[in-house]
Each structure stands twice: as C-alpha cells, then as structure tokens.
Short mmCIF file of C-alpha atoms in Angstrom, two decimals:
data_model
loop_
_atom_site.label_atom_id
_atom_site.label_comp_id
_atom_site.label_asym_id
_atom_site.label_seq_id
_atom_site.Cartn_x
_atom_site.Cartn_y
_atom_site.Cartn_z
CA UNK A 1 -1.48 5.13 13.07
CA UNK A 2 -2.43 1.61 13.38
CA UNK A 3 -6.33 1.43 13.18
CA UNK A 4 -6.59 -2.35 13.12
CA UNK A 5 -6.71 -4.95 15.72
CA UNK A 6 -6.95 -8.26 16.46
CA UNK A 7 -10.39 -9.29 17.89
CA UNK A 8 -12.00 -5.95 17.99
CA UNK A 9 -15.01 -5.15 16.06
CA UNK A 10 -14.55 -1.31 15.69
CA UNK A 11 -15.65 0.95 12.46
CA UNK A 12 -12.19 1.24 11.21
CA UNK A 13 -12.05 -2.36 11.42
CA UNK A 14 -14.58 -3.42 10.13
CA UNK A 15 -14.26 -0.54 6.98
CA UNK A 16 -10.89 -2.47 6.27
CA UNK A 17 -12.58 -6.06 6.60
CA UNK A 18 -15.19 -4.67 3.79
CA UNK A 19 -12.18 -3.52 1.71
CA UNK A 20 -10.56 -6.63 2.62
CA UNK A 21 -13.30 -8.51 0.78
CA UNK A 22 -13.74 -6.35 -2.28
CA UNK A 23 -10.35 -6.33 -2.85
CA UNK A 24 -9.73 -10.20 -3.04
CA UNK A 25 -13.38 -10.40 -5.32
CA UNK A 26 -11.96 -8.20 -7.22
CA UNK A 27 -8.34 -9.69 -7.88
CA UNK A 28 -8.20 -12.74 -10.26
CA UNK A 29 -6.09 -16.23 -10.17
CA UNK A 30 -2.78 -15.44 -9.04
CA UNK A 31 -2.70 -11.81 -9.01
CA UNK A 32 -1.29 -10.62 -4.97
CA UNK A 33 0.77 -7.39 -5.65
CA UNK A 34 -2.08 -4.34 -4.77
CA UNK A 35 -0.11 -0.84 -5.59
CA UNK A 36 -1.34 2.18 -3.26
CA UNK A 37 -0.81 5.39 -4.77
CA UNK A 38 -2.57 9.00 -4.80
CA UNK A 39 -2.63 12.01 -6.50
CA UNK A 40 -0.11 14.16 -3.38
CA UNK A 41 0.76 14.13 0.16
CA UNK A 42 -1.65 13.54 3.35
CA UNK A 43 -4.39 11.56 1.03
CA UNK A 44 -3.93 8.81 3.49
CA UNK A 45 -2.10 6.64 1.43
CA UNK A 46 0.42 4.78 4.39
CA UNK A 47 -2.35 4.79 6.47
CA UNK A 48 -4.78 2.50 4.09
CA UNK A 49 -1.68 0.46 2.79
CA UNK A 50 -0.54 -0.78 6.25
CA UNK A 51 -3.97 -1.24 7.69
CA UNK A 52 -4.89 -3.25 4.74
CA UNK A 53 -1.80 -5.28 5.29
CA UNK A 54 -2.39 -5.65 8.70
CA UNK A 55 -6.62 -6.76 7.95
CA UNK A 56 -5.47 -9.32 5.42
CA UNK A 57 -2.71 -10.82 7.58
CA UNK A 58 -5.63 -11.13 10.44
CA UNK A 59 -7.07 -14.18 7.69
CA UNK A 60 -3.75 -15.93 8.43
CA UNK A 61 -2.33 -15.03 4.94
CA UNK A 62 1.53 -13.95 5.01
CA UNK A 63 1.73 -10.60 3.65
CA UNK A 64 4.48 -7.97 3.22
CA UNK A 65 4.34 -4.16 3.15
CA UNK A 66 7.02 -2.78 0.70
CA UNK A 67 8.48 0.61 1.13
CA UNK A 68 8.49 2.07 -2.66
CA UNK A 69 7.63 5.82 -1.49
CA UNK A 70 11.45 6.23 -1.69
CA UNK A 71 11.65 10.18 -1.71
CA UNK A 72 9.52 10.30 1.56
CA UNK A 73 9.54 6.53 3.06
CA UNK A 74 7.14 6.37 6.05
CA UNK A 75 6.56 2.77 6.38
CA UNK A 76 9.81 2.39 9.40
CA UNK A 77 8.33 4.76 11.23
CA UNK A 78 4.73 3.09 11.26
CA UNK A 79 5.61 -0.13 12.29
CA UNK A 80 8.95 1.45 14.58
CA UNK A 81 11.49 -0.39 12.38
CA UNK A 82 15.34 1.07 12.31
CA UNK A 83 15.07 2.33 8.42
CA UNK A 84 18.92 1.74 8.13
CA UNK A 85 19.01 -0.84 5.93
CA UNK A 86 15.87 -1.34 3.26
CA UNK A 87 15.35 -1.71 -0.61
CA UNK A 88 17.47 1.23 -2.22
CA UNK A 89 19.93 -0.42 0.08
CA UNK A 90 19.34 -3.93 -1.82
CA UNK A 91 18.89 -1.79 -5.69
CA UNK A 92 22.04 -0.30 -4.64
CA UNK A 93 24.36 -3.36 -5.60
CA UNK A 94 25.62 -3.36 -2.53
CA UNK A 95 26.12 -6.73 -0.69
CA UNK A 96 22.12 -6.82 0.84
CA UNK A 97 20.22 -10.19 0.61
CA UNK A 98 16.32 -9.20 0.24
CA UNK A 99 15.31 -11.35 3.54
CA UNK A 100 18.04 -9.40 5.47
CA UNK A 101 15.80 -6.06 4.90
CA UNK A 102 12.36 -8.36 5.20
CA UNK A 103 11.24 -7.25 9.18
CA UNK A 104 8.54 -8.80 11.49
CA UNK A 105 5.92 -6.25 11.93
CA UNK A 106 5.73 -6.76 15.54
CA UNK A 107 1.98 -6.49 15.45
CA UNK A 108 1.23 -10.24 13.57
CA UNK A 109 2.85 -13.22 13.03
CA UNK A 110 1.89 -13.14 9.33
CA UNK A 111 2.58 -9.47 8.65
CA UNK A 112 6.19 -8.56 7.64
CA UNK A 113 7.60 -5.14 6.22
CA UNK A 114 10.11 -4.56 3.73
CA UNK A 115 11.01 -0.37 4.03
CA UNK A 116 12.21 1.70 1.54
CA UNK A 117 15.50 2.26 3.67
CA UNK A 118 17.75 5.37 3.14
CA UNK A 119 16.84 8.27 0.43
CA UNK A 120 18.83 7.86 -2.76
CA UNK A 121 20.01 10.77 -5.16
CA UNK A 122 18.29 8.78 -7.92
CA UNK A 123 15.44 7.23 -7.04
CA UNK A 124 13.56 7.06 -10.55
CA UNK A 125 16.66 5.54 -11.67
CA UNK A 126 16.63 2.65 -8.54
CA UNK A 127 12.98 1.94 -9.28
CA UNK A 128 13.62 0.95 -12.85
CA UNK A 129 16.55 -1.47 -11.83
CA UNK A 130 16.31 -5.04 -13.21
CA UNK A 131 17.02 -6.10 -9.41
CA UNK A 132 13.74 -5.06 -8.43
CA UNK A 133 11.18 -7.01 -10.82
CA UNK A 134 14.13 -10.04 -9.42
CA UNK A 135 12.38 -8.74 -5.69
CA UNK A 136 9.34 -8.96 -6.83
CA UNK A 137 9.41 -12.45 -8.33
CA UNK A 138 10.90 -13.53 -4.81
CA UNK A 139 8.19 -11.90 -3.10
CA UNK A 140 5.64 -13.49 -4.87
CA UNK A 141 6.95 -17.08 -3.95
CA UNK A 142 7.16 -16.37 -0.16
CA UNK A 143 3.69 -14.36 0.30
CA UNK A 144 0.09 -14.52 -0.42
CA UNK A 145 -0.13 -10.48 -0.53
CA UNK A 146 2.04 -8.11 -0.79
CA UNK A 147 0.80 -4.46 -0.75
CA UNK A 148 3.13 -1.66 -2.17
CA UNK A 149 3.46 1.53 -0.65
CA UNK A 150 4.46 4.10 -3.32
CA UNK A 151 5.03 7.59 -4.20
CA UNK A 152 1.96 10.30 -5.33
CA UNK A 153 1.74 9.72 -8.90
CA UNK A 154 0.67 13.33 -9.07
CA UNK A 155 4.05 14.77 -7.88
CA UNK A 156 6.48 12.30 -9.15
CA UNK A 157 6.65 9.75 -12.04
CA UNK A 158 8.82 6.99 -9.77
CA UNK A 159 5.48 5.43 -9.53
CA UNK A 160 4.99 4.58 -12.61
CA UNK A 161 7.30 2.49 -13.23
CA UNK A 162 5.52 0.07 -10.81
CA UNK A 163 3.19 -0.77 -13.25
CA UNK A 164 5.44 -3.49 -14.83
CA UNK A 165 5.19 -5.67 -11.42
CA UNK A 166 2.25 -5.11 -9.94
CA UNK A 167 -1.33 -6.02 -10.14
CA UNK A 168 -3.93 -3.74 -9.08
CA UNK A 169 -4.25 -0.27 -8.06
CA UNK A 170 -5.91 0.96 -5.40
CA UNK A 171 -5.88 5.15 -5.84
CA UNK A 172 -6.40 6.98 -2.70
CA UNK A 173 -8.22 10.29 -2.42
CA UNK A 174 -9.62 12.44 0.07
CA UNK A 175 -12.63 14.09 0.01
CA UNK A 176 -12.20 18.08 0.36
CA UNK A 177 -8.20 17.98 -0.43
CA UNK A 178 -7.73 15.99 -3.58
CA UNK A 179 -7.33 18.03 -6.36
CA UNK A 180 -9.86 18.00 -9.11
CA UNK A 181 -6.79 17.48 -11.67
CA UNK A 182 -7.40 13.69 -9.73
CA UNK A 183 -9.85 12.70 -12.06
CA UNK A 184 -7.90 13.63 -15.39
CA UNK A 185 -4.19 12.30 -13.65
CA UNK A 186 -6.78 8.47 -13.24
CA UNK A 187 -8.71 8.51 -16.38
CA UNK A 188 -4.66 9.28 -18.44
CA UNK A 189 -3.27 6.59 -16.35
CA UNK A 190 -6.20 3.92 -17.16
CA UNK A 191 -5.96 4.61 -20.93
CA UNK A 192 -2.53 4.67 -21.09
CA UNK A 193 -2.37 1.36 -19.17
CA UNK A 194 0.86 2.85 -16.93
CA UNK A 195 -1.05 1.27 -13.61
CA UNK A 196 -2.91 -1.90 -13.96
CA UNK A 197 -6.91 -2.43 -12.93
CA UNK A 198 -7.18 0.58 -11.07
CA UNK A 199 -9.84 1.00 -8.11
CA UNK A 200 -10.67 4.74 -6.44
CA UNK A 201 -10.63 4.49 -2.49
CA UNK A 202 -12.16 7.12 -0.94
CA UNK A 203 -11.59 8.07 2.38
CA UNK A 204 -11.68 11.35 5.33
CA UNK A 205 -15.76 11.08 4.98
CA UNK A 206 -17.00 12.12 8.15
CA UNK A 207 -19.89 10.52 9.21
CA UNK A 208 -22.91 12.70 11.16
CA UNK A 209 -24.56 9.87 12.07
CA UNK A 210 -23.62 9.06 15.89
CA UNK A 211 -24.17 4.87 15.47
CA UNK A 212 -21.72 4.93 12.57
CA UNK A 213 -18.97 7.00 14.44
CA UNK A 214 -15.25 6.59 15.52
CA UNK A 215 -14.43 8.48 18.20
CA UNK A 216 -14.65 12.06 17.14
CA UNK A 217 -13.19 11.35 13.43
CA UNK A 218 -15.76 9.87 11.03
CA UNK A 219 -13.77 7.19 8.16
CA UNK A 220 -15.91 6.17 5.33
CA UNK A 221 -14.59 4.77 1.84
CA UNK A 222 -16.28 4.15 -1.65
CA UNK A 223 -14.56 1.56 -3.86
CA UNK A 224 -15.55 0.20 -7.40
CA UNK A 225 -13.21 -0.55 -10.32
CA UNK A 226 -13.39 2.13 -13.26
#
C-alpha cells in the first residue's frame, strides 16, 4: 500500500524521508540505480521500493520503478497499471519500444513505473539479455533515480544477475520472519561482490511507545552499509 504522501508529515513519511537522506549520503557521483532485494516473500520488499520511489520523486527528481521481480511481478498492481505489456515484453524481441512500457504513476508528476509485464518460461534467461543493460543505459539518461524491484535472492538466483547494472543494494528484512540463513546469504553476496555496496533495511519493528506510533502498526528501520 502506498504509505507516502504529499504534504503530510506522518511516521511512515517521515521514516522514508530519513531513508531518503541516507540513501543519497550514501550513493557517490553518478551512481542512481538502488536494487531492492530480500532473502523470501512478505519481507516488505515492494512496499519499501515504491515508497522510496514515491519519497524521492516528492524532491522533484524524476524517478522510475522497474518491475525485475519477474516470477511474481507486483509493481502493476501497486500503482493499478494494466500489466499487459512491460519489460519481458521488451527482452522478448518482440516489436516493444522501452517508453511504450514506461507508465505515469498516477500519484506524481515525477514518478513513473516500468512493470515487469507478463511471466516468462525463462526468466533467468530474459534477465541476462544484452537488451536489458541497453534499458538500463536509457534509463539512466532520462532519470535521476531509478529503484529496481527484484526477486528474493534467497529463493531464486534471477537477482543476481542485476549486479552488472546496478548500484547499490538495499536488502530488506523483517524482524521475527527473516531467516537466520539472512546473515550468511548477505555476508556470501558482499564477498563475492554478486550485489554492489549493500545496505540492511530493517523493517516490521513495532514501536510500544504511543508518540512514535502509526495507527495500530508500529514501522521502524535500521540502515548502515556493511
């Protein structure tokens, strides 16, 4: 759900304006492509990727939200786009110009979303096409961010191969249902440089303390670069 707004000063808000500001500390000179993964499903993962998007388009930055979770895309449905058409459609070959499949968000100006479109029979195969570091060059002249929505790293290796055009990772996991095999899946993937620069978010902390709250659901993070 969309947690973000224009103009209101709630604690989800304001959570993804601190994470806003971390997260362009933390990037360096041209660097704009942020990778969300986690370790498996229901970590949040589509939740922090489009509110980020949606917090850093609120500085007046143009930012896209690509659909790379191509087994279980989720991104259409967030921001109510037709998925008919989206980028297995353009890997495909078939006749699919990239800004064809490029959608207004319909909740900013800036924000745009590029879905992951129908589910192919090979999608580790689509994800290391040529035609997507092509995308990804494109993307990087029209936008200021673009934030990648992909696949759990700890059920499938499709992410991986995301390394190669992206710039920082931003791991998602949730306190009391991440697995402990977290840790080992993030320290293998750091020293093997498959993901680049990656940061732990940490989110589903609920918060006791009733000037702090949201509603009846507490939403804390913890972020820091390995």
């Amino acid at each position: 759900s969309i947690a973000v707004f224009e103009n209101q000063n709630t604690l989800m808000s304001e959570t993804f304006r601190n994470i806003r500001t971390n997260l362009q500390f933390m990037l360096e000179n041209d660097q704009k492509v942020i990778l969300v993964t986690s370790t498996v499903s229901g970590e949040g993962k589509s939740f922090i990727s489009s509110n980020l998007a949606i917090s850093l388009s609120l500085l007046g930055k143009k930012v896209v939200i690509v659909g790379l979770d191509i087994r279980r895309p989720r991104l259409a449905e967030f921001f109510k786009i037709r998925n008919e058409q989206g980028m297995t459609n353009y890997l495909s070959g078939s006749e699919v110009s990239l800004d064809s499949i490029i959608y207004p968000s319909g909740i900013h100006k800036d924000l745009f979303v590029l879905p992951a479109g129908p589910v192919p029979p090979n999608p580790a195969e689509q994800l290391e096409k040529e035609k997507l570091r092509v995308a990804f060059e494109y993307l990087r002249k029209q936008f200021d961010y673009i934030i990648v929505d992909s696949a759990p790293v700890g059920m499938v290796s499709d992410t991986l191969s995301l390394g190669k055009i992206t710039d920082f990772t931003l791991y998602v996991c949730r306190l009391n249902y991440t697995p402990k095999k977290a840790l080992s899946i993030i320290r293998d993937l750091e020293s093997g440089g498959q993901l680049n620069r990656i940061s732990i978010l940490v989110n589903g902390y609920n918060m006791s303390d009733e000037k702090y709250a949201y509603g009846k659901y507490g939403y804390g993070y913890g972020y820091g670069h390995k």
